[in-house]
PDB file of C-alpha atoms in Angstrom:
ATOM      1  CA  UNK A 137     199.787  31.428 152.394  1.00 36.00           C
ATOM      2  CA  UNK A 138     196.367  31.013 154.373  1.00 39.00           C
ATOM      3  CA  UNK A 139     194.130  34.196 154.730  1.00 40.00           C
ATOM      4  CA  UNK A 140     192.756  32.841 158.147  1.00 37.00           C
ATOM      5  CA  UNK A 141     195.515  33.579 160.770  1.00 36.00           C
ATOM      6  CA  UNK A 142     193.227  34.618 163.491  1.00 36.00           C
ATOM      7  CA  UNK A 143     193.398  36.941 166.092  1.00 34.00           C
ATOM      8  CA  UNK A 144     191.445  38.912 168.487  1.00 35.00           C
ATOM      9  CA  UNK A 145     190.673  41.098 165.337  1.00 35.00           C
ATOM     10  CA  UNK A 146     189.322  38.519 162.988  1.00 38.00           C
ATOM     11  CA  UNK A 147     187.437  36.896 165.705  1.00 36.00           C
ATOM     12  CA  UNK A 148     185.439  40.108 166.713  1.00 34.00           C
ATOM     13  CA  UNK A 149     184.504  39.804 162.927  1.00 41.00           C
ATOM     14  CA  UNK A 150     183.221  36.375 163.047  1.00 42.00           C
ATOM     15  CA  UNK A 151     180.842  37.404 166.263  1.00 40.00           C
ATOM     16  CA  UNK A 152     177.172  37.433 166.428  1.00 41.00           C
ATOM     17  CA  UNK A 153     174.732  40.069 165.019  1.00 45.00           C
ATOM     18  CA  UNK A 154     172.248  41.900 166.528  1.00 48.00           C
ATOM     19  CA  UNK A 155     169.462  40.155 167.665  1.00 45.00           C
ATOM     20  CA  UNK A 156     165.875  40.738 165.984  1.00 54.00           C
ATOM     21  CA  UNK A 157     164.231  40.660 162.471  1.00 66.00           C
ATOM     22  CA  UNK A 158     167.742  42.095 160.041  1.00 75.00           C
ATOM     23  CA  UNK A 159     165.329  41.697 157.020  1.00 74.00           C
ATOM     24  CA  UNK A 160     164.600  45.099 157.906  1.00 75.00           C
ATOM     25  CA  UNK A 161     167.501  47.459 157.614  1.00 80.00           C
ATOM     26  CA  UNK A 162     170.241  47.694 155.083  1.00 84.00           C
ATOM     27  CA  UNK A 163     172.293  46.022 153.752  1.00 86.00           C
ATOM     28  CA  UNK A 164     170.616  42.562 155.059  1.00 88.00           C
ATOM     29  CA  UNK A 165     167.392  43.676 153.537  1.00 89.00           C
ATOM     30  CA  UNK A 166     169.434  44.037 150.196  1.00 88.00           C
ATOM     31  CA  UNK A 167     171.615  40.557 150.092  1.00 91.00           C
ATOM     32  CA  UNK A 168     168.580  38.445 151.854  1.00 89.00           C
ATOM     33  CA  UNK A 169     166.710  39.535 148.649  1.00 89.00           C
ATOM     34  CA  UNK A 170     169.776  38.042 146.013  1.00 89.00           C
ATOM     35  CA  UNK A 171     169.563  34.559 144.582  1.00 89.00           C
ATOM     36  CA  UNK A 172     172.446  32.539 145.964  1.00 86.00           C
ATOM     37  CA  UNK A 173     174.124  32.067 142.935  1.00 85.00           C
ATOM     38  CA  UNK A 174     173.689  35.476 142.013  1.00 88.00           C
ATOM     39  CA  UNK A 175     175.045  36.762 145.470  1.00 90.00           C
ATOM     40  CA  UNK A 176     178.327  34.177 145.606  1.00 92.00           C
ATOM     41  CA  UNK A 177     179.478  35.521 142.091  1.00 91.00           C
ATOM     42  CA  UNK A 178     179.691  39.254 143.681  1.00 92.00           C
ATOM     43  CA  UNK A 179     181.230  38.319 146.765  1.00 95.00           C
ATOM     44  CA  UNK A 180     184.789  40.597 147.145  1.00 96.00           C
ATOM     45  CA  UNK A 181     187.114  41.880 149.581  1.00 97.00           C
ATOM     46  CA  UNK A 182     187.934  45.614 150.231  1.00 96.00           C
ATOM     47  CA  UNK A 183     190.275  47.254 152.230  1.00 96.00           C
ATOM     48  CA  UNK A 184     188.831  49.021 155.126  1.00 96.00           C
ATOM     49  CA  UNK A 185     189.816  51.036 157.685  1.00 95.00           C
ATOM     50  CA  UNK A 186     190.579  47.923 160.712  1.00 96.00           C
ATOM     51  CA  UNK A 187     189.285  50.912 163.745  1.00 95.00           C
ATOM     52  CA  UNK A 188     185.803  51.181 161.503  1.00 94.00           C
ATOM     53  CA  UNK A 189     184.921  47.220 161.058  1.00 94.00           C
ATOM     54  CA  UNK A 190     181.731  46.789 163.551  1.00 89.00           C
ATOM     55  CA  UNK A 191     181.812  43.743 166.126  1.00 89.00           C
ATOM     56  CA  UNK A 192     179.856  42.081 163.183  1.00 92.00           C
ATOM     57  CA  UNK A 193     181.984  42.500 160.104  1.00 94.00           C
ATOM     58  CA  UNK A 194     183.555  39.603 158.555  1.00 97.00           C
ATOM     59  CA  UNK A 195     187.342  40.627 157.545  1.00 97.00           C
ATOM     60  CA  UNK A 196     191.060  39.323 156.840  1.00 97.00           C
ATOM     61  CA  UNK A 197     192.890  41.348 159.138  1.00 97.00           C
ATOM     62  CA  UNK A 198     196.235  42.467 157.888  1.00 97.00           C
ATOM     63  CA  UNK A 199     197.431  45.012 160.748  1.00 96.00           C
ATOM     64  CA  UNK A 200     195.747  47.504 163.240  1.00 95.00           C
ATOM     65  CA  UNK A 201     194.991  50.055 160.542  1.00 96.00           C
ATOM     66  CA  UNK A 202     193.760  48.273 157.610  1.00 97.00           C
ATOM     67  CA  UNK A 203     191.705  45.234 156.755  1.00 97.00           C
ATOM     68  CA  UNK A 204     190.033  43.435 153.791  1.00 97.00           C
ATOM     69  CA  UNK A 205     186.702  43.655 154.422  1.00 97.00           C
ATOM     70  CA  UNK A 206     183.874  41.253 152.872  1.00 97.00           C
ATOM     71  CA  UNK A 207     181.330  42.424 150.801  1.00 96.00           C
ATOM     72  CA  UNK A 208     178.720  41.753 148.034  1.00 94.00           C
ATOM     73  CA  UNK A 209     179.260  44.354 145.180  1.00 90.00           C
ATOM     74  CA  UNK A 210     176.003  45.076 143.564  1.00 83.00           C
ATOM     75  CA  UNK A 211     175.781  45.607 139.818  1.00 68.00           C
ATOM     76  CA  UNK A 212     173.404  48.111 137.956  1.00 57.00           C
ATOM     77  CA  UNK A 213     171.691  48.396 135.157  1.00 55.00           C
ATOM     78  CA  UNK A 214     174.877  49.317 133.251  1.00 57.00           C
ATOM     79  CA  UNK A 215     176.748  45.882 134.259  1.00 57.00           C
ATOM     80  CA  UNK A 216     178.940  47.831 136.518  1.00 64.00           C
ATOM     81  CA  UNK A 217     179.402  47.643 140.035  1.00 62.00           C
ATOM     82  CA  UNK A 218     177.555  50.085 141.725  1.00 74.00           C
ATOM     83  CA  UNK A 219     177.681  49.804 145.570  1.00 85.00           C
ATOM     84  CA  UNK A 220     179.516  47.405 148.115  1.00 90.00           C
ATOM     85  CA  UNK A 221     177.493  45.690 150.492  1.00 92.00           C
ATOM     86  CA  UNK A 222     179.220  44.652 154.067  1.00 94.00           C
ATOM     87  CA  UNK A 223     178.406  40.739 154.675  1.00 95.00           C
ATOM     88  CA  UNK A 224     177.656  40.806 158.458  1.00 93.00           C
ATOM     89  CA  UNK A 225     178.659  37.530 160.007  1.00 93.00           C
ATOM     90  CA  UNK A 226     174.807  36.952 161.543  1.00 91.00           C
ATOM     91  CA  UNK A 227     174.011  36.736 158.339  1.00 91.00           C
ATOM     92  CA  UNK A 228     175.937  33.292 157.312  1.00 91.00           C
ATOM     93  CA  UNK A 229     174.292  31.279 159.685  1.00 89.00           C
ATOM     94  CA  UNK A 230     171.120  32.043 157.247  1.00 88.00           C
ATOM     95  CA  UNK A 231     172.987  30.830 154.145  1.00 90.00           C
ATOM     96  CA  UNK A 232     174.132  27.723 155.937  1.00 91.00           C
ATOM     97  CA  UNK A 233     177.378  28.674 155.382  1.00 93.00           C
ATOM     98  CA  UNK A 234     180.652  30.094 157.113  1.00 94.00           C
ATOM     99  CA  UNK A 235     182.185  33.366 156.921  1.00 95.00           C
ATOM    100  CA  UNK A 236     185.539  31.277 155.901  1.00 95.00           C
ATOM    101  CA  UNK A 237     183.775  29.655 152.937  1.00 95.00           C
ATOM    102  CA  UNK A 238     182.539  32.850 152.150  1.00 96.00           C
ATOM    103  CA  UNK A 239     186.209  34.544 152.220  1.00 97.00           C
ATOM    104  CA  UNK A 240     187.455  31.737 150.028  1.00 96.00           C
ATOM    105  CA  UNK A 241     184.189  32.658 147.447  1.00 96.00           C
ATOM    106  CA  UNK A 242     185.640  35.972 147.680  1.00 97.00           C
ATOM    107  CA  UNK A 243     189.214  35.128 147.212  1.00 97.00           C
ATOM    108  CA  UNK A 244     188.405  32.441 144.022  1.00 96.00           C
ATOM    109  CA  UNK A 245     186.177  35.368 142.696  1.00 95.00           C
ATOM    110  CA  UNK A 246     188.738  37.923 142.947  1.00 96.00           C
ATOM    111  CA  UNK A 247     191.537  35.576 140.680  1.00 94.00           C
ATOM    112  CA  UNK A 248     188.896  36.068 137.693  1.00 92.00           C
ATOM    113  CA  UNK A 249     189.129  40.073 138.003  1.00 92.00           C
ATOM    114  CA  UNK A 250     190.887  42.311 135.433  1.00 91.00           C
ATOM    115  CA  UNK A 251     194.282  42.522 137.181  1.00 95.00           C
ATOM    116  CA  UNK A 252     197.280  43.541 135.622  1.00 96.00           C
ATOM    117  CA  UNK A 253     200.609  42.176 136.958  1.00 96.00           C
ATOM    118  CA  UNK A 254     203.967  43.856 135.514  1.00 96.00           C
ATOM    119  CA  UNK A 255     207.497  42.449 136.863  1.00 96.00           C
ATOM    120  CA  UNK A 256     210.001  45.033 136.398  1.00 95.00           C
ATOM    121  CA  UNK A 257     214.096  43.589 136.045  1.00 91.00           C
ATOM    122  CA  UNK A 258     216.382  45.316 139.144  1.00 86.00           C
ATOM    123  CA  UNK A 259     219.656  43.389 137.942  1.00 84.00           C
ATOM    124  CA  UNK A 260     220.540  40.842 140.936  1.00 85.00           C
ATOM    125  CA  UNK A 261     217.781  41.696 142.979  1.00 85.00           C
ATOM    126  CA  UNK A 262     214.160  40.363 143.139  1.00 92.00           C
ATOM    127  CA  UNK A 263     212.134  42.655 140.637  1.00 94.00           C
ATOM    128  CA  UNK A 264     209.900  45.240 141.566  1.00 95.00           C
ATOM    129  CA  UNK A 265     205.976  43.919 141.045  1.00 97.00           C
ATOM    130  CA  UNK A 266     203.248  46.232 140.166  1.00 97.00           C
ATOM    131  CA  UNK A 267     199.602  45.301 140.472  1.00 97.00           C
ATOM    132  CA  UNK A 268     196.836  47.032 139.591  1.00 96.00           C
ATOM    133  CA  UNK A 269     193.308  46.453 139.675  1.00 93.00           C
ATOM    134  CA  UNK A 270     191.249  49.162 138.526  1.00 86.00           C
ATOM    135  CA  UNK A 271     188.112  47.148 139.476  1.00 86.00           C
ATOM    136  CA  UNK A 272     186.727  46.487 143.082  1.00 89.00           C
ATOM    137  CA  UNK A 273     189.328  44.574 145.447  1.00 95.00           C
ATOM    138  CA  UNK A 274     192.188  47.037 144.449  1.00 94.00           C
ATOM    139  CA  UNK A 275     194.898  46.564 147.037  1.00 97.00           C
ATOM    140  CA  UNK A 276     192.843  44.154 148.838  1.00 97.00           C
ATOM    141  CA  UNK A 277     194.728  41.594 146.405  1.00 97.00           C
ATOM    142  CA  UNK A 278     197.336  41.821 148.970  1.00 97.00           C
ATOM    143  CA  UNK A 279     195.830  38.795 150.618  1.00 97.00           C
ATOM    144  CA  UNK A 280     195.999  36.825 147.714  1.00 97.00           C
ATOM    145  CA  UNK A 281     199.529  38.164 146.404  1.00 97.00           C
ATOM    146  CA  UNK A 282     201.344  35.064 146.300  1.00 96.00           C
ATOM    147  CA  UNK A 283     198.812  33.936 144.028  1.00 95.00           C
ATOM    148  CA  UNK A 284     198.705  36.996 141.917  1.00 96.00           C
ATOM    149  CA  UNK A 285     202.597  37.284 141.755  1.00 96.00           C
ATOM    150  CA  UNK A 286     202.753  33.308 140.919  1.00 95.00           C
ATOM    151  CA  UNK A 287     205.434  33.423 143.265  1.00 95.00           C
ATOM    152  CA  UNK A 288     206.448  32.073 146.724  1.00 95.00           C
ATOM    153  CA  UNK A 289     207.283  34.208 149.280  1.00 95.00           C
ATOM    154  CA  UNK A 290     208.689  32.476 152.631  1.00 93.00           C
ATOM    155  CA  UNK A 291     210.290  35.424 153.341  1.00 94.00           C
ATOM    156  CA  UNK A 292     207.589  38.090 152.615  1.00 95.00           C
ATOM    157  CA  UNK A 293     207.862  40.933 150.130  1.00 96.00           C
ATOM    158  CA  UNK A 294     208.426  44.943 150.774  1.00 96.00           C
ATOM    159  CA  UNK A 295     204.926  46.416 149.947  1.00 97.00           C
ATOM    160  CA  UNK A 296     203.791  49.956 148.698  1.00 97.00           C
ATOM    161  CA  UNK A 297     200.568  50.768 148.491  1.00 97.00           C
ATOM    162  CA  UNK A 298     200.141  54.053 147.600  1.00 96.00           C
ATOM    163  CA  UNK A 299     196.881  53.880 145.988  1.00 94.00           C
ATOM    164  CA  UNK A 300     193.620  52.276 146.601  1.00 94.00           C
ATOM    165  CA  UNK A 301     193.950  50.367 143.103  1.00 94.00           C
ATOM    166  CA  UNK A 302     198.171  49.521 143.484  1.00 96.00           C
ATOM    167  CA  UNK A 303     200.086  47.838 144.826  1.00 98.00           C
ATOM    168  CA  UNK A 304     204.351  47.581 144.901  1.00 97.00           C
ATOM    169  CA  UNK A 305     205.931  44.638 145.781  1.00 97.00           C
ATOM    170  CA  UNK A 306     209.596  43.320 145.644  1.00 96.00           C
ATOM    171  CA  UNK A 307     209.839  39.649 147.215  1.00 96.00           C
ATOM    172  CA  UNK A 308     212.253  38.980 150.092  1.00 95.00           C
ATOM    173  CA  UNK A 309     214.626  36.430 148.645  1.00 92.00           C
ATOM    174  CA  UNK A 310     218.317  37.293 150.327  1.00 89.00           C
ATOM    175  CA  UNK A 311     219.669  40.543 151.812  1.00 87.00           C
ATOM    176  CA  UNK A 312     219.782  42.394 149.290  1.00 87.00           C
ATOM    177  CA  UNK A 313     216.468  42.522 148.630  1.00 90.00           C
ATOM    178  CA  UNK A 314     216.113  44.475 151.701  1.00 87.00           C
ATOM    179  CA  UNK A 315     218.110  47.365 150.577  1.00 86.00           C
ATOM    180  CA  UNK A 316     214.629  47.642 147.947  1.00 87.00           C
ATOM    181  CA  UNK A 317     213.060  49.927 150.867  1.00 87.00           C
ATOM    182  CA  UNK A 318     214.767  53.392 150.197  1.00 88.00           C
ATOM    183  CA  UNK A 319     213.971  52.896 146.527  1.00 88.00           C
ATOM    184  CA  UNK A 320     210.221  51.832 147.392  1.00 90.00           C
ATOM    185  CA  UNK A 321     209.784  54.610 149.646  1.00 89.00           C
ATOM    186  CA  UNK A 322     210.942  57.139 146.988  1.00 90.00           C
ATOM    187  CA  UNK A 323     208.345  55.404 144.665  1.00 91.00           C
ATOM    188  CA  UNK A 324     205.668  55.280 146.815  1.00 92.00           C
ATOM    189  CA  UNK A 325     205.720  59.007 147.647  1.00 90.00           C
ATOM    190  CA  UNK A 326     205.956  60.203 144.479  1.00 90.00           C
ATOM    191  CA  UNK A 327     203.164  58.041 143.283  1.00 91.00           C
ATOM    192  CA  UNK A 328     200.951  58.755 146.672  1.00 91.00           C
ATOM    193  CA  UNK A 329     201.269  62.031 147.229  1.00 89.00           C
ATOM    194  CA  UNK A 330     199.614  62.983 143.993  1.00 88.00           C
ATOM    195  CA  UNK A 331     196.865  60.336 144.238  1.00 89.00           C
ATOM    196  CA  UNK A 332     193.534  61.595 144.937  1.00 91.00           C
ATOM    197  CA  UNK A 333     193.007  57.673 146.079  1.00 90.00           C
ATOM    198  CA  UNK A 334     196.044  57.901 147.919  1.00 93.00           C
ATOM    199  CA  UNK A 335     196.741  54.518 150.837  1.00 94.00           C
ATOM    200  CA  UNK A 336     199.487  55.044 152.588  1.00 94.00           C
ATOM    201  CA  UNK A 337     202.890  56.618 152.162  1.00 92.00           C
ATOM    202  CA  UNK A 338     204.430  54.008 154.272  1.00 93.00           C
ATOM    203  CA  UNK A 339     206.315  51.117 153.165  1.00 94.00           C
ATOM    204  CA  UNK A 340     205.431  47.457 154.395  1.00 96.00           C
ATOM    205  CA  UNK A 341     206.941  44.401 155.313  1.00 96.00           C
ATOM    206  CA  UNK A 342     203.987  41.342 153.967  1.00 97.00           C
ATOM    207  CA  UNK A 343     204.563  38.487 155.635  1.00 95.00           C
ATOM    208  CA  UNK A 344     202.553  35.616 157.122  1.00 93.00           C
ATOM    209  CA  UNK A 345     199.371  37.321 156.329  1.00 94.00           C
ATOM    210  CA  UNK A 346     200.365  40.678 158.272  1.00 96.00           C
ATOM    211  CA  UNK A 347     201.204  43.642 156.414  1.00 96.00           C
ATOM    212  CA  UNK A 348     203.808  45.395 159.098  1.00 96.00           C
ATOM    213  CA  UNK A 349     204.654  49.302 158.649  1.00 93.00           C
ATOM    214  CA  UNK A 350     208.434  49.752 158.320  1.00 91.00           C
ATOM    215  CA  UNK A 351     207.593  53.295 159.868  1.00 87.00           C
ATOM    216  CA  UNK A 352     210.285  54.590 157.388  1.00 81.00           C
ATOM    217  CA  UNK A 353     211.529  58.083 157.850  1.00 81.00           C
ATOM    218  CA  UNK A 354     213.548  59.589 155.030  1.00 72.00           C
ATOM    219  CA  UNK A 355     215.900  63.106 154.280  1.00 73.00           C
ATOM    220  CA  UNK A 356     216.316  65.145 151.774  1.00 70.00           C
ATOM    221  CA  UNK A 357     214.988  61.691 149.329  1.00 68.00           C
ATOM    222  CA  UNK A 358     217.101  59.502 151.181  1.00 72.00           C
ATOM    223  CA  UNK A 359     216.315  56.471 153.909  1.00 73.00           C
ATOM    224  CA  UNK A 360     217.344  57.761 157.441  1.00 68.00           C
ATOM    225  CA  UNK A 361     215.786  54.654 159.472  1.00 78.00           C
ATOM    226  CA  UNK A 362     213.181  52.353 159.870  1.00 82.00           C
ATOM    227  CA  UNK A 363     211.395  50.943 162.698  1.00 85.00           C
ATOM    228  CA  UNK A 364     210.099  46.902 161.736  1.00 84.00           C
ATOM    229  CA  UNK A 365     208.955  44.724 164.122  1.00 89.00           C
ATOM    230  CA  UNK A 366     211.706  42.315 166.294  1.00 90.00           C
ATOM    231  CA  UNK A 367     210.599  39.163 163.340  1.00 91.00           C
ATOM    232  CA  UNK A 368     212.162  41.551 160.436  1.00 89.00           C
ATOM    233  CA  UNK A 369     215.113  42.077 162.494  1.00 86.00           C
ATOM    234  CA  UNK A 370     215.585  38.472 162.954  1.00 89.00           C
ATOM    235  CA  UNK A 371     214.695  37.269 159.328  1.00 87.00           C
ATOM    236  CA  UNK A 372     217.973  39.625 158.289  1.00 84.00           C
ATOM    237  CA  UNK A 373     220.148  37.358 159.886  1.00 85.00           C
ATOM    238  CA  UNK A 374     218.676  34.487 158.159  1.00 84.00           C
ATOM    239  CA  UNK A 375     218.673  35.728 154.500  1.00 84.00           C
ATOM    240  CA  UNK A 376     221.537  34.623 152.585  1.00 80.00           C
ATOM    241  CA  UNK A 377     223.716  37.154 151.410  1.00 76.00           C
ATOM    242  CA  UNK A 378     224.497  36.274 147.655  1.00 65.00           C
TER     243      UNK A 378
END
């Protein structure tokens, strides 16, 4: 699955800076000063708020409220990370390189982080994935999922992220699969509503890149309805039924 399906979104991100000398004012001050080899090995992706990226971000957008944004993650004295840098797109033209090689960096960086991947058994169905990285990218693994998973998913998946650091997934494989939602909704309020990190309390349809909101409403626990986009409607009729 490629990370660069562009849109009006994605190409605001890849826009020129501000003009003038950026070697004054954070953070270009900060990541003009890193050695390039030390600066590539801290490059990450975070999710973001899509409505609070800047003309001059550099981002894979996955809908119209969130986005994994690009940034260098600096590390303290302690080893830890300490503070996230944005990588503003003006600034690539500098390191003679693109903001897609630098998403890739990011990407290849991110498969080396501490990420814990459980599959959990739901009889016929696809099993329910959890992923958790307690590190920096957190849910922003969702562009890489397919990868983290070590499965395909031509379908998509149904996503939960409830928290910053989680992420739910159950891959789209026949019909049945679909009938994961109510049970994924349940799961991702319980988990969300007590999360002082909490995400979202939606549930998602991944696919293509795009993470759609199902808009789910529920009743007294149960699934009342849903509202996907016209492409979910039409990959039911498609998914084999056994």
């Amino acid at each position: 699955m490629s990370i660069f399906r562009r849109n009006k979104a994605t190409d605001s991100s890849f826009s020129a800076g501000p003009s003038g000398d950026c070697t004054t004012h954070s953070p270009c001050r900060e990541l003009l000063a890193m050695p390039a080899a030390e600066r590539d090995g801290l490059l990450r992706l975070i999710m973001a708020k899509t409505s609070e990226l800047g003309p001059d971000a550099i981002s894979v957008y996955l809908n119209d409220e969130l986005s994994a944004r690009l940034v260098v993650m600096a590390a303290g004295d302690s080893g830890r990370y300490q503070r996230a840098y944005p990588v503003l797109a003006h600034l690539t033209s500098r390191w003679g390189v693109t903001p897609p090689d630098l998403l890739l960096r990011a990407v290849e960086n991110m498969r080396r982080d501490n990420v814990e991947v459980n599959a959990h058994d739901q009889g016929e169905n696809s099993p329910l994935y959890t992923v958790v990285d307690q590190g920096v990218s957190g849910a922003a693994h969702l562009v890489r999922l397919e990868q983290a998973l070590g499965v395909d998913l031509p379908y998509g998946a149904i996503i939960g992220i409830p928290r910053e650091h989680q992420i739910l997934a159950v891959p789209i494989r026949k019909a049945g699969d679909v009938a994961a939602i109510e049970a994924m909704l349940r799961l991702v309020r319980d988990v969300g509503s007590q999360a002082s990190d909490r995400l979202s309390l939606d549930v998602f349809w991944l696919h293509q890149g795009r993470l759609h909101p199902l808009h789910a409403e529920s009743k007294n626990g149960r699934l009342e309805q849903i509202f996907p986009p016209p492409e979910f409607r039409q990959l039911l009729e498609q998914l084999p039924r056994d």
